[in-house]
Amino acid sequence: DGGITQSPKYLFRKEGQNVTLSCEQNLNHDAMYWYRQDPGQGLRLIYYSQIVNDFQKGDIAEGYSVSREKKESFPLTVTSAQKNPTAFYLCASGKAGVGEQYFGPGTRLTVT
Amino acid sequence: DAKTTQPNSMESNEEEPVHLPCNHSTISGTDYIHWYRQLPSQGPEYVIHGLTSNVNNRMASLAIAEDRKSSTLILHRATLRDAAVYYCILRAPGTGNQFYFGTGTSLTVIP
């Protein structure tokens, strides 16, 4: 089945540790995105990539890093520089242009 | 980027139609209007999108005002599975394809 997978669903880390969230898609989409969602809030864009080996900062990129070495994969690293990393992280992909985005199931990260 | 304004919450009785409003008075001529919905602890799901004309699909209808400053998502018969947060989003071509989500409208469906 085509779709977007994110793993793991739940992730727990100690403060000061970097952690990498996985996002894979088999929809042959050029564009991929990472969003963060806090309780009761809408989604905020962290990073996006329109093509392999290229990515752009979104509204809240500080403390995060990404890579796009393959079309199918867009991993997000939450670094120790991110002051409030506990959140629900959502990955999405889409075709270039104005079509819809397809979202993964999300990873809930808890940092203590 | 053009913003959208939605009510924080709405209620509907099961099997009745639901009209979810969205105001976007600063919309530009090339902005598409997208609607997504999100169930708790899940990723958002695409519902519908349009530019100028009203649009229908199996999930919903989108009614766009003639001046495009507002739109309405119409669920023809609400079911309990339609209880979700609904987001109205504007998206302009050539802006990197990113979406800007607000806080949306939380729809409660009453059995």
Coordinates of C-alpha atoms in Angstrom, one line a residue:
Chain A
D1 CA 0.0 0.0 0.0
G2 CA 1.2 3.5 -0.8
G3 CA 1.6 5.9 2.1
I4 CA 3.8 7.6 4.6
T5 CA 5.3 5.9 7.6
Q6 CA 6.7 7.4 10.7
S7 CA 8.5 5.6 13.4
P8 CA 8.4 5.1 16.2
K9 CA 4.9 6.1 17.3
Y10 CA 6.1 7.1 20.8
L11 CA 9.6 8.1 21.7
F12 CA 11.1 9.0 25.1
R13 CA 14.4 10.7 25.6
K14 CA 16.4 12.4 28.3
E15 CA 17.2 16.1 28.1
G16 CA 20.4 16.8 26.3
Q17 CA 20.2 13.9 23.9
N18 CA 19.7 14.3 20.1
V19 CA 17.0 12.1 18.6
T20 CA 16.1 11.3 15.0
L21 CA 12.6 10.8 13.8
S22 CA 12.0 8.7 10.7
C23 CA 9.7 9.5 7.8
E24 CA 9.4 7.4 4.7
Q25 CA 7.0 7.7 1.7
N26 CA 6.4 5.4 -1.3
L27 CA 4.1 7.8 -3.1
N28 CA 6.8 9.1 -5.4
H29 CA 6.2 12.6 -4.1
D30 CA 8.9 15.3 -4.6
A31 CA 8.0 17.4 -1.7
M32 CA 8.2 16.4 2.0
Y33 CA 7.5 18.4 5.2
W34 CA 7.9 18.3 8.9
Y35 CA 5.4 19.9 11.3
R36 CA 5.2 20.2 15.0
Q37 CA 2.0 20.2 17.0
D38 CA 1.6 21.2 20.6
P39 CA -1.5 20.4 22.7
G40 CA -4.6 22.3 21.5
Q41 CA -2.6 24.1 18.8
G42 CA -2.4 23.9 15.0
L43 CA 0.5 22.6 13.1
R44 CA 3.7 24.6 12.7
L45 CA 6.1 24.0 9.8
I46 CA 9.7 23.0 10.9
Y47 CA 11.4 22.2 7.6
Y48 CA 10.4 21.3 4.0
S49 CA 12.1 19.8 1.0
Q50 CA 10.9 20.1 -2.6
I51 CA 13.6 18.0 -4.1
V52 CA 16.4 15.6 -3.1
N53 CA 19.5 17.2 -1.5
D54 CA 17.6 20.5 -1.0
F55 CA 15.5 21.7 2.0
Q56 CA 14.3 25.0 3.4
K57 CA 13.6 26.2 6.9
G58 CA 10.1 26.7 8.0
D59 CA 8.8 28.9 10.8
I60 CA 10.3 27.1 13.8
A61 CA 13.6 25.5 12.4
E62 CA 15.8 26.4 15.4
G63 CA 17.0 23.3 17.2
Y64 CA 16.1 21.0 14.4
S65 CA 18.0 19.6 11.4
V66 CA 17.0 17.5 8.4
S67 CA 18.5 15.7 5.5
R68 CA 17.0 14.6 2.1
E69 CA 19.5 12.1 0.6
K70 CA 16.7 10.0 -1.0
K71 CA 13.4 10.9 -2.5
E72 CA 11.6 8.5 -0.2
S73 CA 13.2 9.6 3.1
F74 CA 13.2 12.8 5.1
P75 CA 14.5 12.2 8.7
L76 CA 14.2 14.9 11.3
T77 CA 16.8 15.3 14.1
V78 CA 15.7 17.1 17.3
T79 CA 18.9 18.4 18.8
S80 CA 19.7 19.3 22.4
A81 CA 19.5 23.0 21.3
Q82 CA 15.7 22.7 21.0
K83 CA 14.4 24.2 24.2
N84 CA 11.0 22.5 24.3
P85 CA 11.2 19.4 22.2
T86 CA 8.2 17.5 23.8
A87 CA 5.5 17.6 21.1
F88 CA 3.7 15.6 18.4
Y89 CA 5.7 15.5 15.2
L90 CA 4.0 15.0 11.8
C91 CA 5.6 14.3 8.5
A92 CA 3.8 14.9 5.2
S93 CA 4.5 14.6 1.5
G94 CA 3.0 16.0 -1.7
K95 CA 3.4 16.6 -5.4
A96 CA 4.8 19.9 -6.5
G97 CA 2.2 22.5 -7.2
V98 CA -1.0 23.1 -5.2
G99 CA -2.3 19.6 -4.6
E100 CA -3.0 18.0 -1.3
Q101 CA -0.5 16.8 1.3
Y102 CA -0.5 13.4 2.7
F103 CA 0.3 13.0 6.4
G104 CA 1.9 10.2 8.4
P105 CA 0.5 9.0 11.7
G106 CA 2.9 11.1 13.7
T107 CA 5.5 10.5 16.4
R108 CA 4.9 11.7 19.9
L109 CA 8.2 12.7 21.5
T110 CA 8.6 13.1 25.2
V111 CA 11.8 14.6 26.6
T112 CA 12.3 14.6 30.4
Chain B
D1 CA 0.8 34.9 3.9
A2 CA -2.9 35.3 3.8
K3 CA -4.6 34.2 7.0
T4 CA -7.9 32.4 7.7
T5 CA -10.4 32.8 10.5
Q6 CA -12.5 30.0 11.8
P7 CA -14.8 29.5 14.8
N8 CA -13.0 27.6 17.6
S9 CA -15.8 25.0 18.0
M10 CA -19.1 23.9 16.5
E11 CA -21.7 21.3 17.4
S12 CA -23.9 19.3 15.1
N13 CA -26.5 16.6 15.6
E14 CA -25.8 13.3 13.9
E15 CA -27.2 12.8 10.4
E16 CA -27.8 16.6 10.0
P17 CA -25.8 18.8 7.6
V18 CA -22.9 20.8 9.0
H19 CA -21.7 24.1 7.6
L20 CA -18.1 25.0 8.7
P21 CA -17.3 28.6 7.8
C22 CA -13.9 30.2 7.0
N23 CA -13.1 33.8 6.4
H24 CA -10.1 34.7 4.3
S25 CA -10.5 38.4 3.5
T26 CA -6.9 38.9 2.4
I27 CA -6.9 36.0 -0.1
S28 CA -5.0 36.6 -3.3
G29 CA -6.1 35.7 -6.8
T30 CA -3.9 32.6 -7.0
D31 CA -4.5 31.2 -3.5
Y32 CA -6.2 27.8 -3.4
I33 CA -8.5 27.1 -0.5
H34 CA -7.8 23.7 1.2
W35 CA -9.6 21.9 4.0
Y36 CA -8.1 19.2 6.2
R37 CA -9.4 17.5 9.2
Q38 CA -7.6 15.9 12.1
L39 CA -8.8 13.2 14.5
P40 CA -7.1 13.0 18.0
S41 CA -3.6 11.8 17.9
Q42 CA -3.6 11.3 14.1
G43 CA -2.2 13.1 11.2
P44 CA -4.4 15.5 9.3
E45 CA -6.5 14.1 6.4
Y46 CA -7.2 15.9 3.2
V47 CA -10.8 16.8 2.7
I48 CA -11.2 19.0 -0.3
H49 CA -9.8 22.1 -2.1
G50 CA -10.8 24.6 -4.7
L51 CA -9.9 27.9 -6.3
T52 CA -13.1 29.7 -7.5
S53 CA -15.9 27.3 -8.3
N54 CA -17.8 25.2 -5.8
V55 CA -16.3 21.7 -5.5
N56 CA -17.8 18.3 -4.5
N57 CA -16.3 15.0 -3.6
R58 CA -17.3 11.9 -1.7
M59 CA -16.4 13.4 1.6
A60 CA -17.8 17.0 1.4
S61 CA -18.7 20.0 -0.6
L62 CA -16.8 23.3 -0.7
A63 CA -18.8 26.5 -1.3
I64 CA -16.6 29.5 -2.2
A65 CA -18.1 33.0 -2.1
E66 CA -18.1 35.0 -5.3
D67 CA -15.5 37.5 -4.0
R68 CA -13.5 34.5 -2.5
K69 CA -13.2 36.2 0.9
S70 CA -15.0 33.4 2.6
S71 CA -15.8 29.7 2.1
T72 CA -17.8 27.0 3.7
L73 CA -17.1 23.3 4.1
I74 CA -20.4 21.3 4.0
L75 CA -20.7 17.9 5.4
H76 CA -24.0 16.7 4.1
R77 CA -24.9 14.2 6.9
A78 CA -22.7 14.3 9.9
T79 CA -21.7 11.1 11.5
L80 CA -19.8 10.4 14.7
R81 CA -16.7 9.7 12.7
D82 CA -16.8 13.3 11.4
A83 CA -15.9 14.6 14.9
A84 CA -12.5 16.2 14.3
V85 CA -10.7 19.5 14.1
Y86 CA -11.2 21.1 10.7
Y87 CA -8.6 23.3 9.2
C88 CA -9.1 25.9 6.4
I89 CA -5.8 26.7 4.7
L90 CA -4.8 29.0 1.9
R91 CA -2.0 27.9 -0.4
A92 CA -0.3 29.9 -3.1
P93 CA 1.5 28.4 -6.0
G94 CA 5.2 28.8 -6.0
T95 CA 5.5 29.3 -2.2
G96 CA 7.4 26.1 -1.6
N97 CA 4.2 24.1 -1.3
Q98 CA 4.0 24.6 2.5
F99 CA 0.8 24.9 4.3
Y100 CA 0.1 27.2 7.2
F101 CA -2.3 25.7 9.8
G102 CA -4.3 27.7 12.3
T103 CA -6.1 26.3 15.3
G104 CA -9.1 25.1 13.2
T105 CA -12.7 24.4 14.2
S106 CA -13.3 21.5 16.6
L107 CA -16.5 19.8 15.5
T108 CA -18.6 17.8 18.0
V109 CA -21.2 15.5 16.6
I110 CA -24.0 14.7 19.0
P111 CA -25.7 11.3 18.8

